[in-house]
Amino acid sequence: MKILMVCLGNICRSPLAEGIMKAKAPQDFFIDSAGTISLHEGKHPDKRAVITAANYGIDISKQRSRPITEADFEKFDKIYCMDVDVLADVVSKAKNENQRQKVSLFLEALGDHQNAEVPDPYWGQMNDFEDVFHLLERGCESILKEILH
Ligand code: 4NP
């Protein structure tokens, strides 16, 4: 199973989602993350995300931001988007129905409500990163339940 986590900049939410999913998923899963913009390409995740993950024993410091590519739609089995804008952007890049069906909203697996979004902590404070971390943990657990049930 190959899973791609996608947000806007690939420096806050999807790097955290990648790190959390790597910590929770079976060893033979391949997990990666990407952004819909290339503004931060090559950069490590936001320091606040790195610190938040490190507080829970997860090292995301070596990840580097990259934009999603055409090849990702073939390589990955599932592509999870952090909010509805990202979802719309990623869906618009899909070339066919098979690729489109790989794409969904990350929090959909929680089943609480449709269109649930992982809030962007980029303009926020440490506690926003903390809240996002726990939301991502819940989302990753639900996704794994769905995949492994
Ligand atoms: P992310 O957060 O999409 O969770 O990585 C953001 C990072 C950068 C920007 C916006 C959101 N930005 O506007 O540069």
mmCIF file of C-alpha atoms and ligand atoms in Angstrom:
data_model
loop_
_atom_site.group_PDB
_atom_site.id
_atom_site.type_symbol
_atom_site.label_atom_id
_atom_site.label_comp_id
_atom_site.label_asym_id
_atom_site.label_seq_id
_atom_site.Cartn_x
_atom_site.Cartn_y
_atom_site.Cartn_z
ATOM 1 C CA MET A 1 0.000 0.000 0.000
ATOM 2 C CA LYS A 2 1.398 3.353 -1.065
ATOM 3 C CA ILE A 3 -0.106 6.463 0.555
ATOM 4 C CA LEU A 4 0.502 10.113 -0.351
ATOM 5 C CA MET A 5 -0.487 12.922 2.058
ATOM 6 C CA VAL A 6 -1.078 16.284 0.369
ATOM 7 C CA CYS A 7 -1.490 19.839 1.694
ATOM 8 C CA LEU A 8 -0.742 23.289 0.242
ATOM 9 C CA GLY A 9 2.909 23.951 1.105
ATOM 10 C CA ASN A 10 4.074 20.484 2.216
ATOM 11 C CA ILE A 11 5.780 22.042 5.234
ATOM 12 C CA CYS A 12 3.125 21.770 7.993
ATOM 13 C CA ARG A 13 0.158 19.390 7.732
ATOM 14 C CA SER A 14 1.192 16.727 5.211
ATOM 15 C CA PRO A 15 4.720 16.268 6.642
ATOM 16 C CA LEU A 16 3.102 15.668 10.045
ATOM 17 C CA ALA A 17 0.584 13.281 8.472
ATOM 18 C CA GLU A 18 3.444 11.448 6.732
ATOM 19 C CA GLY A 19 5.410 11.129 9.978
ATOM 20 C CA ILE A 20 2.411 9.970 12.010
ATOM 21 C CA MET A 21 1.308 7.473 9.356
ATOM 22 C CA LYS A 22 4.831 6.052 9.077
ATOM 23 C CA ALA A 23 4.810 5.523 12.844
ATOM 24 C CA LYS A 24 1.425 3.746 12.804
ATOM 25 C CA ALA A 25 1.294 1.860 9.494
ATOM 26 C CA PRO A 26 2.611 -1.648 8.841
ATOM 27 C CA GLN A 27 6.299 -1.769 7.845
ATOM 28 C CA ASP A 28 5.568 -2.676 4.218
ATOM 29 C CA PHE A 29 3.482 0.455 3.622
ATOM 30 C CA PHE A 30 5.159 3.272 1.673
ATOM 31 C CA ILE A 31 4.194 6.746 2.894
ATOM 32 C CA ASP A 32 5.141 10.092 1.362
ATOM 33 C CA SER A 33 3.818 13.662 1.242
ATOM 34 C CA ALA A 34 3.631 16.527 -1.249
ATOM 35 C CA GLY A 35 2.170 20.013 -1.695
ATOM 36 C CA THR A 36 0.023 21.627 -4.366
ATOM 37 C CA ILE A 37 2.389 24.625 -4.553
ATOM 38 C CA SER A 38 6.153 24.587 -5.093
ATOM 39 C CA LEU A 39 6.839 27.735 -3.030
ATOM 40 C CA HIS A 40 8.701 25.798 -0.322
ATOM 41 C CA GLU A 41 10.268 23.158 -2.574
ATOM 42 C CA GLY A 42 13.415 21.636 -1.076
ATOM 43 C CA LYS A 43 12.767 23.085 2.383
ATOM 44 C CA HIS A 44 12.493 21.055 5.565
ATOM 45 C CA PRO A 45 9.160 21.164 7.413
ATOM 46 C CA ASP A 46 8.199 24.209 9.485
ATOM 47 C CA LYS A 47 10.166 24.231 12.791
ATOM 48 C CA ARG A 48 6.933 24.228 14.789
ATOM 49 C CA ALA A 49 5.806 21.040 13.032
ATOM 50 C CA VAL A 50 9.228 19.455 13.597
ATOM 51 C CA ILE A 51 9.130 20.311 17.326
ATOM 52 C CA THR A 52 5.536 19.142 17.766
ATOM 53 C CA ALA A 53 6.295 15.777 16.138
ATOM 54 C CA ALA A 54 9.534 15.413 18.138
ATOM 55 C CA ASN A 55 7.540 15.901 21.359
ATOM 56 C CA TYR A 56 5.743 12.671 20.439
ATOM 57 C CA GLY A 57 8.874 10.804 19.370
ATOM 58 C CA ILE A 58 8.407 11.310 15.635
ATOM 59 C CA ASP A 59 11.257 12.728 13.538
ATOM 60 C CA ILE A 60 10.070 14.662 10.481
ATOM 61 C CA SER A 61 13.140 16.940 10.365
ATOM 62 C CA LYS A 62 14.692 15.258 7.322
ATOM 63 C CA GLN A 63 11.655 15.523 5.077
ATOM 64 C CA ARG A 64 11.800 18.021 2.216
ATOM 65 C CA SER A 65 8.926 19.845 0.556
ATOM 66 C CA ARG A 66 8.040 18.918 -3.002
ATOM 67 C CA PRO A 67 5.070 19.596 -5.261
ATOM 68 C CA ILE A 68 2.799 16.728 -6.345
ATOM 69 C CA THR A 69 3.690 15.309 -9.772
ATOM 70 C CA GLU A 70 1.896 13.451 -12.555
ATOM 71 C CA ALA A 71 3.825 10.320 -11.633
ATOM 72 C CA ASP A 72 2.352 10.382 -8.107
ATOM 73 C CA PHE A 73 -1.086 9.562 -9.525
ATOM 74 C CA GLU A 74 0.291 6.313 -10.924
ATOM 75 C CA LYS A 75 2.696 5.440 -8.129
ATOM 76 C CA PHE A 76 0.346 5.844 -5.138
ATOM 77 C CA ASP A 77 -2.735 3.783 -4.252
ATOM 78 C CA LYS A 78 -4.290 6.469 -2.077
ATOM 79 C CA ILE A 79 -3.886 10.252 -2.080
ATOM 80 C CA TYR A 80 -5.256 12.062 0.993
ATOM 81 C CA CYS A 81 -5.892 15.811 0.840
ATOM 82 C CA MET A 82 -5.881 18.016 3.943
ATOM 83 C CA ASP A 83 -8.622 20.453 2.889
ATOM 84 C CA VAL A 84 -11.221 20.993 0.190
ATOM 85 C CA ASP A 85 -9.132 23.485 -1.798
ATOM 86 C CA VAL A 86 -6.262 21.008 -1.935
ATOM 87 C CA LEU A 87 -8.737 18.270 -2.885
ATOM 88 C CA ALA A 88 -10.132 20.330 -5.765
ATOM 89 C CA ASP A 89 -6.634 21.150 -6.975
ATOM 90 C CA VAL A 90 -5.428 17.545 -6.812
ATOM 91 C CA VAL A 91 -8.594 16.162 -8.443
ATOM 92 C CA SER A 92 -8.143 18.657 -11.287
ATOM 93 C CA LYS A 93 -4.678 17.211 -11.959
ATOM 94 C CA ALA A 94 -5.954 13.624 -12.241
ATOM 95 C CA LYS A 95 -5.834 12.342 -15.820
ATOM 96 C CA ASN A 96 -8.526 9.675 -15.683
ATOM 97 C CA GLU A 97 -11.178 8.077 -13.475
ATOM 98 C CA ASN A 98 -8.730 5.545 -12.017
ATOM 99 C CA GLN A 99 -6.466 8.366 -10.834
ATOM 100 C CA ARG A 100 -9.419 10.413 -9.545
ATOM 101 C CA GLN A 101 -10.642 7.527 -7.442
ATOM 102 C CA LYS A 102 -7.374 7.453 -5.532
ATOM 103 C CA VAL A 103 -7.984 10.976 -4.250
ATOM 104 C CA SER A 104 -10.029 11.784 -1.142
ATOM 105 C CA LEU A 105 -10.285 14.142 1.798
ATOM 106 C CA PHE A 106 -8.045 12.990 4.663
ATOM 107 C CA LEU A 107 -10.669 13.479 7.396
ATOM 108 C CA GLU A 108 -13.418 11.693 5.467
ATOM 109 C CA ALA A 109 -12.271 8.505 7.186
ATOM 110 C CA LEU A 110 -13.391 9.953 10.532
ATOM 111 C CA GLY A 111 -16.944 9.934 9.211
ATOM 112 C CA ASP A 112 -18.078 12.735 11.570
ATOM 113 C CA HIS A 113 -19.038 15.097 8.817
ATOM 114 C CA GLN A 114 -18.353 15.493 5.144
ATOM 115 C CA ASN A 115 -15.869 18.114 3.974
ATOM 116 C CA ALA A 116 -14.038 18.076 7.322
ATOM 117 C CA GLU A 117 -10.732 19.863 6.930
ATOM 118 C CA VAL A 118 -7.412 19.800 8.743
ATOM 119 C CA PRO A 119 -7.002 23.493 9.643
ATOM 120 C CA ASP A 120 -3.871 25.157 8.306
ATOM 121 C CA PRO A 121 -1.633 25.937 11.321
ATOM 122 C CA TYR A 122 0.876 27.937 9.231
ATOM 123 C CA TRP A 123 -0.382 31.336 10.417
ATOM 124 C CA GLY A 124 -1.091 30.045 13.917
ATOM 125 C CA GLN A 125 0.780 29.244 17.121
ATOM 126 C CA MET A 126 2.349 26.138 18.664
ATOM 127 C CA ASN A 127 -0.988 25.093 20.159
ATOM 128 C CA ASP A 128 -2.471 25.054 16.640
ATOM 129 C CA PHE A 129 0.242 22.603 15.592
ATOM 130 C CA GLU A 130 -0.505 20.557 18.682
ATOM 131 C CA ASP A 131 -4.228 20.431 17.815
ATOM 132 C CA VAL A 132 -3.450 19.512 14.210
ATOM 133 C CA PHE A 133 -1.111 16.742 15.388
ATOM 134 C CA HIS A 134 -3.895 15.093 17.395
ATOM 135 C CA LEU A 135 -6.430 15.504 14.597
ATOM 136 C CA LEU A 136 -3.966 13.899 12.185
ATOM 137 C CA GLU A 137 -3.398 11.024 14.616
ATOM 138 C CA ARG A 138 -7.135 10.326 14.710
ATOM 139 C CA GLY A 139 -7.362 10.575 10.934
ATOM 140 C CA CYS A 140 -4.428 8.212 10.382
ATOM 141 C CA GLU A 141 -5.929 5.657 12.760
ATOM 142 C CA SER A 142 -9.278 5.782 10.941
ATOM 143 C CA ILE A 143 -7.613 5.472 7.541
ATOM 144 C CA LEU A 144 -5.626 2.452 8.717
ATOM 145 C CA LYS A 145 -8.795 0.849 10.072
ATOM 146 C CA GLU A 146 -10.463 1.378 6.691
ATOM 147 C CA ILE A 147 -7.532 -0.081 4.772
ATOM 148 C CA LEU A 148 -6.779 -2.988 7.116
ATOM 149 C CA HIS A 149 -10.312 -3.963 8.198
HETATM 150 P P1 4NP B 1 0.764 23.485 4.811
HETATM 151 O O1 4NP B 1 0.801 24.961 5.409
HETATM 152 O O2 4NP B 1 -0.087 23.540 3.565
HETATM 153 O O3 4NP B 1 0.089 22.706 5.906
HETATM 154 O O4 4NP B 1 2.177 23.064 4.550
HETATM 155 C C1 4NP B 1 1.139 26.080 4.640
HETATM 156 C C2 4NP B 1 2.460 26.335 4.354
HETATM 157 C C3 4NP B 1 2.805 27.449 3.641
HETATM 158 C C4 4NP B 1 1.832 28.313 3.201
HETATM 159 C C5 4NP B 1 0.500 28.051 3.481
HETATM 160 C C6 4NP B 1 0.171 26.929 4.198
HETATM 161 N N1 4NP B 1 2.184 29.469 2.501
HETATM 162 O O5 4NP B 1 1.281 30.264 2.152
HETATM 163 O O6 4NP B 1 3.366 29.690 2.214
#
